[in-house]
XYZ file of C-alpha atoms in Angstrom:
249
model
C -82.099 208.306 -37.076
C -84.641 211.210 -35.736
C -83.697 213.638 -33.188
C -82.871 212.828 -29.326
C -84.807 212.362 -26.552
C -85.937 216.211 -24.501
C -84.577 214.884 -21.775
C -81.782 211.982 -19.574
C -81.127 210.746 -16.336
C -78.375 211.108 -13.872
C -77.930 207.475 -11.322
C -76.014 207.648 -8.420
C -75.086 204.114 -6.888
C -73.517 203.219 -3.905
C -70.708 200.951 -5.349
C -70.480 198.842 -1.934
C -71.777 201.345 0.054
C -75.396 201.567 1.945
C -78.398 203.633 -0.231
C -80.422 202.976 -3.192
C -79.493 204.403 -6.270
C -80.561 207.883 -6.255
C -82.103 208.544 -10.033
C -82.185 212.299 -11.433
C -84.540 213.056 -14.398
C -83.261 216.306 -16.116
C -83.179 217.932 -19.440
C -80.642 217.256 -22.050
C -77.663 218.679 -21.833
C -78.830 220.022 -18.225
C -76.314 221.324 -15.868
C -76.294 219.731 -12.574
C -74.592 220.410 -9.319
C -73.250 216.764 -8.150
C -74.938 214.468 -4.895
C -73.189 215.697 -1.860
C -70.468 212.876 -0.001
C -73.067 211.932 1.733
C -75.698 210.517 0.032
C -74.469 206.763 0.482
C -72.328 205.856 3.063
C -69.798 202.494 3.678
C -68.458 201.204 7.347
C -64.564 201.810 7.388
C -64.686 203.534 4.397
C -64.564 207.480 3.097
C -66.105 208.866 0.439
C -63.264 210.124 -2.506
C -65.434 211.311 -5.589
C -67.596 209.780 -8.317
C -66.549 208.591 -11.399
C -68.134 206.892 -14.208
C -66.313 203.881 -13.838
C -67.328 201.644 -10.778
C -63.061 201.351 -10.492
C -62.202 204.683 -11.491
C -60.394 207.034 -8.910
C -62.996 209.747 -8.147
C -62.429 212.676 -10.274
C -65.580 214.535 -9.797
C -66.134 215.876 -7.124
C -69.537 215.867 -4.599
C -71.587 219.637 -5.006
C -69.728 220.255 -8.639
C -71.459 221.401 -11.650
C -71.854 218.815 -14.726
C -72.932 218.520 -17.800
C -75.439 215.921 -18.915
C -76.502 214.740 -22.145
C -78.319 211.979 -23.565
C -75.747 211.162 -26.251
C -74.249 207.626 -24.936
C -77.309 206.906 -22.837
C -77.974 206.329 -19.364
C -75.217 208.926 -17.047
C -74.709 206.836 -14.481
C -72.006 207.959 -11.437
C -70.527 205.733 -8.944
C -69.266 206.351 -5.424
C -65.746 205.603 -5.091
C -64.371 204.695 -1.619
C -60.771 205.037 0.074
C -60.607 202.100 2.917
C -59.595 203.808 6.012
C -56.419 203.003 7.658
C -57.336 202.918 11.440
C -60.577 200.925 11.385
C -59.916 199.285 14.796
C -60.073 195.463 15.525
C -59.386 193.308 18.859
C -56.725 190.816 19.864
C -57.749 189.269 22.588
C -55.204 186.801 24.770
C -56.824 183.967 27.185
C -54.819 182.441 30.089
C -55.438 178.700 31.034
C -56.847 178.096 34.576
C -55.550 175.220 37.073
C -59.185 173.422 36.182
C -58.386 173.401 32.237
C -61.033 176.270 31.970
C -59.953 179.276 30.254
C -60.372 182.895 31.395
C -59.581 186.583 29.289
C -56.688 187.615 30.502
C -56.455 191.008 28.619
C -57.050 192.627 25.282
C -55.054 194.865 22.752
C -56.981 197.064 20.529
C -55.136 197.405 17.432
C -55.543 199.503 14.056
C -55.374 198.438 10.218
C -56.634 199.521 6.899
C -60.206 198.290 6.159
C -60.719 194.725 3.973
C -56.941 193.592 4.964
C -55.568 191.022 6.299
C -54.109 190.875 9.843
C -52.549 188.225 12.115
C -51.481 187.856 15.468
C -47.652 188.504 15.584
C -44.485 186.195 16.992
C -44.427 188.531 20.082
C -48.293 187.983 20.752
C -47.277 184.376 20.671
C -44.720 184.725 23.283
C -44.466 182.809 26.819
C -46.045 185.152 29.178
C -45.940 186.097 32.914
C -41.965 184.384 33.238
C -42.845 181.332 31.398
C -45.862 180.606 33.402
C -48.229 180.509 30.245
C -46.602 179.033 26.955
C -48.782 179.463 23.473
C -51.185 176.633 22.691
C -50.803 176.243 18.891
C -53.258 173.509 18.697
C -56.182 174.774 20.692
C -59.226 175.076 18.227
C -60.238 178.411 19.355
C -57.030 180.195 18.091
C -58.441 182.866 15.464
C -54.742 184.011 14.324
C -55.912 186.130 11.204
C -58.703 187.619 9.188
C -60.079 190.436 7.649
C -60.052 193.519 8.945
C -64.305 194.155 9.529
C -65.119 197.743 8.357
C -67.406 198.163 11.348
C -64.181 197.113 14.295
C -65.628 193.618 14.651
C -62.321 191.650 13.892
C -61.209 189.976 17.199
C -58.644 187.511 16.644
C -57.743 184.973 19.519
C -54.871 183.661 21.263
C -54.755 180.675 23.556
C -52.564 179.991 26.503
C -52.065 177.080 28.568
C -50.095 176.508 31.915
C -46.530 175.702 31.468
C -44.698 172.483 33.284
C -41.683 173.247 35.848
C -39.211 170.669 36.849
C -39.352 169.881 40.941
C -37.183 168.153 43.404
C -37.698 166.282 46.461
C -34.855 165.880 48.684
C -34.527 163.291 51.212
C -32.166 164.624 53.995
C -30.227 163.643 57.404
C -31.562 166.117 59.949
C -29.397 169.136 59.964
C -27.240 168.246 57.173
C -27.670 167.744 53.150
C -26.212 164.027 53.566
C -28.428 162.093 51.345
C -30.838 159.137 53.183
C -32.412 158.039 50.030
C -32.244 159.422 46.101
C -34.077 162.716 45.447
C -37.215 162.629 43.310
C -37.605 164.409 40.653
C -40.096 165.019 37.811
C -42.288 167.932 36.134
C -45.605 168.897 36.851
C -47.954 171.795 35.723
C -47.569 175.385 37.419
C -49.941 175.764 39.823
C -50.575 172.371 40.846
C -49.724 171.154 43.992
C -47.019 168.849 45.354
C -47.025 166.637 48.604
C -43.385 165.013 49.280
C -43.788 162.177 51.551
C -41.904 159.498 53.611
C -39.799 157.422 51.346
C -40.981 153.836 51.834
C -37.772 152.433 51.079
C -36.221 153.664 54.206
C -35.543 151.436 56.998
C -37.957 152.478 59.939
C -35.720 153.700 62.212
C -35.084 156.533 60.105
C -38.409 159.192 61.008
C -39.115 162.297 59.595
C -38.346 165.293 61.671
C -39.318 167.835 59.506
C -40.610 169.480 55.959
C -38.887 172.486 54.308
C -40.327 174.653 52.979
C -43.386 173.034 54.040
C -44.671 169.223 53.111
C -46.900 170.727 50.114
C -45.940 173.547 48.042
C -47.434 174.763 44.544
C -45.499 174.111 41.485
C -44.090 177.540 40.311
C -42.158 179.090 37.149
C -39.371 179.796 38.946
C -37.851 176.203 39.447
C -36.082 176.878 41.983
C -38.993 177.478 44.117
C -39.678 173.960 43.691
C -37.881 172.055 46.078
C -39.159 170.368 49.437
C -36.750 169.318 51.838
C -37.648 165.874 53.425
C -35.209 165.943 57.073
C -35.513 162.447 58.914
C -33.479 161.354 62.288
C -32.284 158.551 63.518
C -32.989 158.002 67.150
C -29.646 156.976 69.043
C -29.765 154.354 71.985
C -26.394 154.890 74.351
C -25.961 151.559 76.237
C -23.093 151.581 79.277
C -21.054 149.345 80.176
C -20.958 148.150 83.813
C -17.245 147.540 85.386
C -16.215 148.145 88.684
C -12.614 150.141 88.761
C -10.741 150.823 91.777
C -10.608 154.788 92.892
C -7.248 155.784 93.283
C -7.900 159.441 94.365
């Protein structure tokens, strides 16, 4: 069997991190003060220990004295890593615009543990501004999970499109709420406009005096904004009649 090799080496590797493996020719059964924590390094991730087993917990500990021998072979250590718990990563929430274009509304910056799983959360998906943007499930930009990026890159994406309100358009005897001809009514998407007009099934004597609040108003959240007010007169003719009649003072 003959005697051993004079001398070993001591390997360092990364294990996932960034570095070459750093290789340490010494004598056998040297003693050697261990790589410090940072001679690799590893985006969302801190340095525990190094072990000789690549899944091993860390045990020994960076700038410790070992001893190394030739007796199983190669010495190799590995850098074990702990994934940090507040590697940061984006939500971001866009707001549709009354062209079907889509602008950032606002962002959230959030916190998880490296290599994890996150997704967006019921609340994110919540109506926003009093209804006026509702969640659009099927828009193909959604990003609603994935991993959680070591270096904060993560940005998940949320999609929101204009809502629909009801409206009404009522068609009223100047003065009164005494109905000249059914209301119309119907939905339409916030922030588009409205124009009520004359109702052509009205007999033309009936003219419209008036618009409330105006003939044109933009579709809101809050139904009850939406309602125009149509007002239309009737012009009156007064005819006499003619007698003569006696005065009797």
């Amino acid at each position: 069997w003959g005697p051993r090799p004079a001398g070993t080496t001591l390997t360092y590797k990364a294990n996932g991190g960034t570095g070459a493996d750093v290789v340490e020719n010494l004598a056998n059964n040297a003693t050697v003060t261990t790589r410090p924590a940072n001679t690799f390094s590893r985006v969302g991730y801190t340095f525990k220990g190094w072990d000789t087993n690549p899944k091993g917990e860390g045990s020994i500990a960076p700038n410790t004295q070992v001893q190394v021998d030739n007796k199983d072979g190669d010495n190799v250590l590995y850098a074990i890593w702990s994934a940090n718990t507040n590697t940061k990563y984006t939500v971001e929430f866009y707001y549709q615009n009354v062209d079907g274009t889509y602008t950032l509304n606002h962002s959230d910056k959030r916190t998880a543990t490296t290599d994890t799983i996150v997704s967006v959360t019921e609340a994110d998906k919540a109506a926003k501004e009093n209804n006026k943007y509702v969640f659009e499930a099927d828009n193909k930009n959604n990003v609603l999970s994935g991993n959680v990026a070591g270096d904060g890159s993560l940005v998940l994406k949320l999609y929101f499109k204009l809502n629909t309100a009801s409206y009404t358009i009522h068609h009223y005897l100047n003065g009164t709420t005494v109905k000249v001809a059914e209301d119309e009514t119907g939905t339409m998407t916030i922030g588009t406009e409205i124009t009520a007009h004359r109702r052509t099934t009205l007999d033309e004597k009936y003219t419209v005096v008036s618009y409330a609040p105006t003939q044109t108003i933009t579709i809101q959240a809050d139904e009850s904004e939406n309602v125009i007010r149509v007002y239309y007169a009737v012009p009156l003719t007064i005819t006499a009649k003619s007698a003569d009649k006696v005065y009797d003072s």
